[in-house]
Amino acid sequence: SWFHLQVLAQVDSTNRYLMQESARGVAHGTCAVAQVQTAGRGRRGRSWLSQLGGSLTFSLLWRFQCGAAGLSGLSLVIGLALLRALHELGLTEVQLKWPNDLVVMYQGQWHKLGGILIELQGDMESPSAAVIGIGLNLDIEQAMREQIEQPVLGLNQLAGHSLNANAVLGRCLAALAVHLNQFSEHGFTYFQQAWMTHHAFHQQAVNLLMANGQVVAGQVTGVAEEGSLLVETASGQQRFNAGEISVRSA
Ligand code: BTN
């Protein structure tokens, strides 16, 4: 299976665009790539900032049968597919940060290279489609870095030269096609071990920031078969879903 590619010179958000198009019945496997996004969306209501050529921004429409329960695993699998594509391009230091950020240790600090935003179409119990939005930083100028509260890095800065954005997109789409098909067939358990081996915080001490502002210290012991994070805390082993916590290295 392959993707139906739509290249948009400018759009507010490829996720918003495909949510609208999916309601109108656009085909499974449609991929919308934007040269410029004027209102890119991030997780937790944040925005995804990018300048022309500064990031690779695209979304995929994926119709599936797994039901909402399988979706936490889906977002982790997307991260793994992108990581593998970047490793193939020679960027072998790229790691994952649960639930689905791409990160790299650079100058002694974790830097974010990219993120994933999955939005669901239809009712939340049994959604009919997922819009899988992907933003990968290519080149982040200093002025832009100052607007973003966490350390961020572009793939070009990591590589030490300018990558061909179309080649990066091509590798990502090829890996995504393989991983999405495997996910549909086998679910997240098929990827669970591999995911953990690439987790930046595997077996590491972390602080978990709860939605209510509380901070809990613990050690990451893995990810569960449905993609939740397993953490050993003072009150024993706990599991967390994406959206409940954000993770910081301790
Ligand atoms: C995050 O890390 O918070 C997720 C960022 C997701 C950004 C991408 S860019 C393409 C797609 N369209 C959007 O509006 N958002 C996603």
mmCIF file of C-alpha atoms and ligand atoms in Angstrom:
data_model
loop_
_atom_site.group_PDB
_atom_site.id
_atom_site.type_symbol
_atom_site.label_atom_id
_atom_site.label_comp_id
_atom_site.label_asym_id
_atom_site.label_seq_id
_atom_site.Cartn_x
_atom_site.Cartn_y
_atom_site.Cartn_z
ATOM 1 C CA SER A 1 0.000 0.000 0.000
ATOM 2 C CA TRP A 2 1.169 3.529 -0.672
ATOM 3 C CA PHE A 3 -0.002 7.055 0.099
ATOM 4 C CA HIS A 4 -1.961 9.491 -2.024
ATOM 5 C CA LEU A 5 0.179 12.609 -1.792
ATOM 6 C CA GLN A 6 -1.249 16.137 -1.717
ATOM 7 C CA VAL A 7 1.316 18.933 -1.607
ATOM 8 C CA LEU A 8 -0.080 22.199 -0.250
ATOM 9 C CA ALA A 9 1.861 25.446 -0.725
ATOM 10 C CA GLN A 10 0.225 26.903 2.364
ATOM 11 C CA VAL A 11 -2.414 25.693 4.817
ATOM 12 C CA ASP A 12 -3.363 26.594 8.381
ATOM 13 C CA SER A 13 -2.723 23.048 9.630
ATOM 14 C CA THR A 14 -2.408 19.780 7.719
ATOM 15 C CA ASN A 15 -4.205 18.070 10.616
ATOM 16 C CA ARG A 16 -7.149 20.448 10.470
ATOM 17 C CA TYR A 17 -7.215 20.141 6.684
ATOM 18 C CA LEU A 18 -7.308 16.332 6.727
ATOM 19 C CA MET A 19 -9.903 16.251 9.530
ATOM 20 C CA GLN A 20 -12.132 18.288 7.245
ATOM 21 C CA GLU A 21 -11.295 16.233 4.157
ATOM 22 C CA SER A 22 -11.820 12.955 6.009
ATOM 23 C CA ALA A 23 -15.350 14.037 6.979
ATOM 24 C CA ARG A 24 -15.889 14.506 3.239
ATOM 25 C CA GLY A 25 -14.718 10.959 2.570
ATOM 26 C CA VAL A 26 -11.151 11.472 1.289
ATOM 27 C CA ALA A 27 -9.319 8.172 0.699
ATOM 28 C CA HIS A 28 -7.578 6.080 3.335
ATOM 29 C CA GLY A 29 -3.847 6.694 2.992
ATOM 30 C CA THR A 30 -4.090 10.327 1.924
ATOM 31 C CA CYS A 31 -0.991 12.287 2.916
ATOM 32 C CA ALA A 32 -1.108 16.092 3.010
ATOM 33 C CA VAL A 33 2.281 17.834 3.071
ATOM 34 C CA ALA A 34 2.490 21.584 3.672
ATOM 35 C CA GLN A 35 5.300 23.844 2.583
ATOM 36 C CA VAL A 36 4.012 26.417 5.052
ATOM 37 C CA GLN A 37 1.609 25.985 7.973
ATOM 38 C CA THR A 38 0.171 29.196 9.406
ATOM 39 C CA ALA A 39 -1.528 27.619 12.452
ATOM 40 C CA GLY A 40 0.229 24.318 13.146
ATOM 41 C CA ARG A 41 -1.181 22.415 16.100
ATOM 42 C CA GLY A 42 0.815 20.671 18.808
ATOM 43 C CA ARG A 43 -0.224 18.366 21.620
ATOM 44 C CA ARG A 44 -1.941 19.741 24.736
ATOM 45 C CA GLY A 45 -3.350 22.717 22.874
ATOM 46 C CA ARG A 46 0.091 24.092 22.036
ATOM 47 C CA SER A 47 0.979 25.422 18.627
ATOM 48 C CA TRP A 48 3.626 24.056 16.267
ATOM 49 C CA LEU A 49 5.728 26.931 15.013
ATOM 50 C CA SER A 50 7.628 26.711 11.783
ATOM 51 C CA GLN A 51 9.165 28.907 9.141
ATOM 52 C CA LEU A 52 9.396 28.197 5.428
ATOM 53 C CA GLY A 53 11.838 25.325 5.044
ATOM 54 C CA GLY A 54 12.267 25.111 8.803
ATOM 55 C CA SER A 55 10.280 21.951 9.305
ATOM 56 C CA LEU A 56 8.737 19.050 7.497
ATOM 57 C CA THR A 57 5.015 19.094 8.260
ATOM 58 C CA PHE A 58 2.591 16.451 7.055
ATOM 59 C CA SER A 59 -0.452 14.443 8.062
ATOM 60 C CA LEU A 60 -1.803 11.034 7.089
ATOM 61 C CA LEU A 61 -5.388 9.899 7.016
ATOM 62 C CA TRP A 62 -5.648 6.364 8.316
ATOM 63 C CA ARG A 63 -8.949 4.505 8.529
ATOM 64 C CA PHE A 64 -8.733 1.526 10.866
ATOM 65 C CA GLN A 65 -10.767 -1.058 12.733
ATOM 66 C CA CYS A 66 -8.883 -1.233 16.030
ATOM 67 C CA GLY A 67 -11.215 0.920 18.162
ATOM 68 C CA ALA A 68 -10.050 3.674 20.504
ATOM 69 C CA ALA A 69 -8.312 1.201 22.845
ATOM 70 C CA GLY A 70 -5.584 0.432 20.310
ATOM 71 C CA LEU A 71 -4.725 4.032 19.690
ATOM 72 C CA SER A 72 -2.254 4.720 22.492
ATOM 73 C CA GLY A 73 -0.110 2.047 20.905
ATOM 74 C CA LEU A 74 -0.566 3.584 17.468
ATOM 75 C CA SER A 75 1.053 6.868 18.462
ATOM 76 C CA LEU A 76 4.089 5.029 19.839
ATOM 77 C CA VAL A 77 4.410 2.984 16.655
ATOM 78 C CA ILE A 78 4.426 6.158 14.556
ATOM 79 C CA GLY A 79 7.354 7.423 16.623
ATOM 80 C CA LEU A 80 9.213 4.148 16.106
ATOM 81 C CA ALA A 81 8.619 4.260 12.338
ATOM 82 C CA LEU A 82 10.032 7.799 12.152
ATOM 83 C CA LEU A 83 12.992 6.862 14.332
ATOM 84 C CA ARG A 84 13.821 3.971 12.014
ATOM 85 C CA ALA A 85 13.547 6.227 8.959
ATOM 86 C CA LEU A 86 15.948 8.732 10.555
ATOM 87 C CA HIS A 87 18.350 5.959 11.555
ATOM 88 C CA GLU A 88 18.378 4.808 7.906
ATOM 89 C CA LEU A 89 19.348 8.356 6.948
ATOM 90 C CA GLY A 90 22.382 8.049 9.216
ATOM 91 C CA LEU A 91 20.934 9.923 12.188
ATOM 92 C CA THR A 92 21.475 6.978 14.488
ATOM 93 C CA GLU A 93 21.511 8.942 17.767
ATOM 94 C CA VAL A 94 17.811 9.762 17.517
ATOM 95 C CA GLN A 95 15.747 8.316 20.363
ATOM 96 C CA LEU A 96 12.145 8.326 21.526
ATOM 97 C CA LYS A 97 10.609 10.156 24.414
ATOM 98 C CA TRP A 98 7.360 8.667 25.635
ATOM 99 C CA PRO A 99 4.743 8.916 24.357
ATOM 100 C CA ASN A 100 5.854 10.055 20.923
ATOM 101 C CA ASP A 101 8.526 12.716 20.714
ATOM 102 C CA LEU A 102 11.719 12.267 18.738
ATOM 103 C CA VAL A 103 14.660 13.486 20.784
ATOM 104 C CA VAL A 104 18.419 13.535 20.739
ATOM 105 C CA MET A 105 21.102 14.142 23.363
ATOM 106 C CA TYR A 106 23.002 17.147 22.058
ATOM 107 C CA GLN A 107 25.523 19.245 23.957
ATOM 108 C CA GLY A 108 24.578 17.467 27.175
ATOM 109 C CA GLN A 109 20.846 18.107 26.948
ATOM 110 C CA TRP A 110 17.815 16.370 25.446
ATOM 111 C CA HIS A 111 16.585 18.281 22.416
ATOM 112 C CA LYS A 112 13.286 17.725 20.623
ATOM 113 C CA LEU A 113 13.562 16.989 16.890
ATOM 114 C CA GLY A 114 9.933 16.281 16.160
ATOM 115 C CA GLY A 115 6.509 15.445 17.453
ATOM 116 C CA ILE A 116 3.296 13.668 16.569
ATOM 117 C CA LEU A 117 -0.308 14.750 16.998
ATOM 118 C CA ILE A 118 -3.042 12.181 16.372
ATOM 119 C CA GLU A 119 -6.608 13.435 16.086
ATOM 120 C CA LEU A 120 -9.656 11.199 15.760
ATOM 121 C CA GLN A 121 -12.593 11.438 13.441
ATOM 122 C CA GLY A 122 -16.024 10.232 14.524
ATOM 123 C CA ASP A 123 -17.129 9.278 18.015
ATOM 124 C CA MET A 124 -14.389 8.723 20.568
ATOM 125 C CA GLU A 125 -15.487 5.172 21.484
ATOM 126 C CA SER A 126 -15.166 3.854 17.961
ATOM 127 C CA PRO A 127 -13.464 6.429 15.780
ATOM 128 C CA SER A 128 -13.676 5.900 12.030
ATOM 129 C CA ALA A 129 -10.328 7.425 11.164
ATOM 130 C CA ALA A 130 -7.189 8.891 12.629
ATOM 131 C CA VAL A 131 -5.376 11.936 11.321
ATOM 132 C CA ILE A 132 -1.712 11.366 12.128
ATOM 133 C CA GLY A 133 0.174 14.656 12.123
ATOM 134 C CA ILE A 134 3.955 14.749 12.050
ATOM 135 C CA GLY A 135 6.274 17.704 12.471
ATOM 136 C CA LEU A 136 10.031 17.235 12.062
ATOM 137 C CA ASN A 137 12.381 20.152 12.639
ATOM 138 C CA LEU A 138 14.847 20.658 9.802
ATOM 139 C CA ASP A 139 16.441 24.000 10.558
ATOM 140 C CA ILE A 140 15.680 25.971 13.677
ATOM 141 C CA GLU A 141 16.941 29.524 13.759
ATOM 142 C CA GLN A 142 18.060 31.073 17.008
ATOM 143 C CA ALA A 143 15.123 33.509 17.065
ATOM 144 C CA MET A 144 12.712 30.584 16.778
ATOM 145 C CA ARG A 145 14.440 28.598 19.519
ATOM 146 C CA GLU A 146 13.873 31.470 21.897
ATOM 147 C CA GLN A 147 10.111 31.256 21.319
ATOM 148 C CA ILE A 148 9.963 27.588 22.279
ATOM 149 C CA GLU A 149 10.177 26.726 25.968
ATOM 150 C CA GLN A 150 12.074 23.452 25.544
ATOM 151 C CA PRO A 151 15.412 22.738 23.817
ATOM 152 C CA VAL A 152 14.772 21.995 20.136
ATOM 153 C CA LEU A 153 17.073 21.017 17.302
ATOM 154 C CA GLY A 154 16.765 20.606 13.537
ATOM 155 C CA LEU A 155 17.738 17.472 11.635
ATOM 156 C CA ASN A 156 20.119 19.574 9.538
ATOM 157 C CA GLN A 157 21.869 20.838 12.656
ATOM 158 C CA LEU A 158 22.148 17.265 13.926
ATOM 159 C CA ALA A 159 23.412 15.941 10.569
ATOM 160 C CA GLY A 160 25.852 18.806 10.151
ATOM 161 C CA HIS A 161 24.615 19.452 6.612
ATOM 162 C CA SER A 162 21.345 20.213 4.823
ATOM 163 C CA LEU A 163 19.229 17.147 4.246
ATOM 164 C CA ASN A 164 16.954 16.913 1.241
ATOM 165 C CA ALA A 165 13.486 17.364 2.750
ATOM 166 C CA ASN A 166 11.863 15.245 0.031
ATOM 167 C CA ALA A 167 14.270 12.400 0.726
ATOM 168 C CA VAL A 168 13.447 12.624 4.446
ATOM 169 C CA LEU A 169 9.731 12.594 3.639
ATOM 170 C CA GLY A 170 10.152 9.614 1.305
ATOM 171 C CA ARG A 171 11.967 7.558 3.973
ATOM 172 C CA CYS A 172 9.377 8.483 6.565
ATOM 173 C CA LEU A 173 6.448 7.501 4.350
ATOM 174 C CA ALA A 174 8.048 4.185 3.406
ATOM 175 C CA ALA A 175 8.646 3.341 7.066
ATOM 176 C CA LEU A 176 5.172 4.530 8.065
ATOM 177 C CA ALA A 177 3.496 2.330 5.439
ATOM 178 C CA VAL A 178 5.304 -0.753 6.742
ATOM 179 C CA HIS A 179 4.689 0.057 10.409
ATOM 180 C CA LEU A 180 1.016 0.982 9.977
ATOM 181 C CA ASN A 181 0.332 -2.285 8.182
ATOM 182 C CA GLN A 182 2.171 -4.290 10.836
ATOM 183 C CA PHE A 183 0.307 -2.394 13.550
ATOM 184 C CA SER A 184 -3.065 -3.171 11.925
ATOM 185 C CA GLU A 185 -2.152 -6.833 11.799
ATOM 186 C CA HIS A 186 -0.360 -7.395 15.118
ATOM 187 C CA GLY A 187 -1.117 -4.430 17.394
ATOM 188 C CA PHE A 188 1.400 -2.707 19.644
ATOM 189 C CA THR A 189 2.758 -5.863 21.347
ATOM 190 C CA TYR A 190 4.670 -6.620 18.150
ATOM 191 C CA PHE A 191 6.685 -3.386 18.655
ATOM 192 C CA GLN A 192 6.816 -3.225 22.453
ATOM 193 C CA GLN A 193 10.377 -4.529 22.960
ATOM 194 C CA ALA A 194 11.842 -2.530 20.091
ATOM 195 C CA TRP A 195 10.132 0.614 21.333
ATOM 196 C CA MET A 196 11.679 0.253 24.794
ATOM 197 C CA THR A 197 15.188 -0.271 23.446
ATOM 198 C CA HIS A 198 14.959 3.160 21.783
ATOM 199 C CA HIS A 199 13.386 4.957 24.740
ATOM 200 C CA ALA A 200 15.624 7.799 25.909
ATOM 201 C CA PHE A 201 14.433 7.345 29.512
ATOM 202 C CA HIS A 202 14.420 3.553 29.717
ATOM 203 C CA GLN A 203 15.553 2.533 33.243
ATOM 204 C CA GLN A 204 16.190 6.204 33.984
ATOM 205 C CA ALA A 205 15.166 8.301 36.973
ATOM 206 C CA VAL A 206 12.406 10.704 35.979
ATOM 207 C CA ASN A 207 10.013 13.258 37.400
ATOM 208 C CA LEU A 208 6.412 12.922 36.294
ATOM 209 C CA LEU A 209 4.415 16.097 36.101
ATOM 210 C CA MET A 210 0.729 15.354 36.722
ATOM 211 C CA ALA A 211 -2.109 17.315 35.187
ATOM 212 C CA ASN A 212 -2.882 18.737 38.678
ATOM 213 C CA GLY A 213 0.647 20.121 39.003
ATOM 214 C CA GLN A 214 1.869 17.415 41.393
ATOM 215 C CA VAL A 215 5.335 15.966 40.699
ATOM 216 C CA VAL A 216 6.092 12.276 41.307
ATOM 217 C CA ALA A 217 9.601 10.831 41.165
ATOM 218 C CA GLY A 218 10.264 7.343 39.834
ATOM 219 C CA GLN A 219 12.211 5.094 37.530
ATOM 220 C CA VAL A 220 10.962 4.084 34.092
ATOM 221 C CA THR A 221 10.725 0.303 33.829
ATOM 222 C CA GLY A 222 9.081 -0.004 30.418
ATOM 223 C CA VAL A 223 5.965 0.460 28.364
ATOM 224 C CA ALA A 224 2.926 -1.804 28.736
ATOM 225 C CA GLU A 225 1.323 -3.876 25.981
ATOM 226 C CA GLU A 226 -1.121 -1.039 25.236
ATOM 227 C CA GLY A 227 1.535 1.676 25.274
ATOM 228 C CA SER A 228 1.161 3.155 28.751
ATOM 229 C CA LEU A 229 4.341 4.105 30.630
ATOM 230 C CA LEU A 230 5.452 1.854 33.508
ATOM 231 C CA VAL A 231 7.165 3.653 36.366
ATOM 232 C CA GLU A 232 8.469 2.350 39.693
ATOM 233 C CA THR A 233 7.578 4.973 42.305
ATOM 234 C CA ALA A 234 7.741 5.119 46.107
ATOM 235 C CA SER A 235 4.216 3.664 46.136
ATOM 236 C CA GLY A 236 5.086 0.764 43.805
ATOM 237 C CA GLN A 237 4.783 0.174 40.092
ATOM 238 C CA GLN A 238 2.348 2.525 38.365
ATOM 239 C CA ARG A 239 1.177 2.876 34.790
ATOM 240 C CA PHE A 240 0.296 6.136 33.116
ATOM 241 C CA ASN A 241 -1.551 6.988 29.934
ATOM 242 C CA ALA A 242 -0.468 9.679 27.517
ATOM 243 C CA GLY A 243 -2.191 12.907 28.502
ATOM 244 C CA GLU A 244 -2.036 12.124 32.244
ATOM 245 C CA ILE A 245 1.595 13.102 32.750
ATOM 246 C CA SER A 246 4.576 14.682 31.145
ATOM 247 C CA VAL A 247 8.010 13.199 31.752
ATOM 248 C CA ARG A 248 11.216 15.035 32.656
ATOM 249 C CA SER A 249 14.603 13.494 33.273
ATOM 250 C CA ALA A 250 15.444 13.741 36.980
HETATM 251 C C1 BTN B 1 3.777 17.965 19.358
HETATM 252 O O1 BTN B 1 4.953 17.641 19.529
HETATM 253 O O2 BTN B 1 3.178 18.668 20.187
HETATM 254 C C2 BTN B 1 3.074 17.499 18.110
HETATM 255 C C3 BTN B 1 3.394 18.377 16.952
HETATM 256 C C4 BTN B 1 2.699 17.952 15.684
HETATM 257 C C5 BTN B 1 2.921 18.950 14.567
HETATM 258 C C6 BTN B 1 2.429 18.461 13.236
HETATM 259 S S1 BTN B 1 2.949 19.478 11.904
HETATM 260 C C7 BTN B 1 1.896 18.624 10.790
HETATM 261 C C8 BTN B 1 0.618 18.355 11.546
HETATM 262 N N1 BTN B 1 -0.297 19.476 11.411
HETATM 263 C C9 BTN B 1 -0.482 20.123 12.562
HETATM 264 O O3 BTN B 1 -1.191 21.129 12.714
HETATM 265 N N2 BTN B 1 0.211 19.515 13.548
HETATM 266 C C10 BTN B 1 0.926 18.352 13.059
#
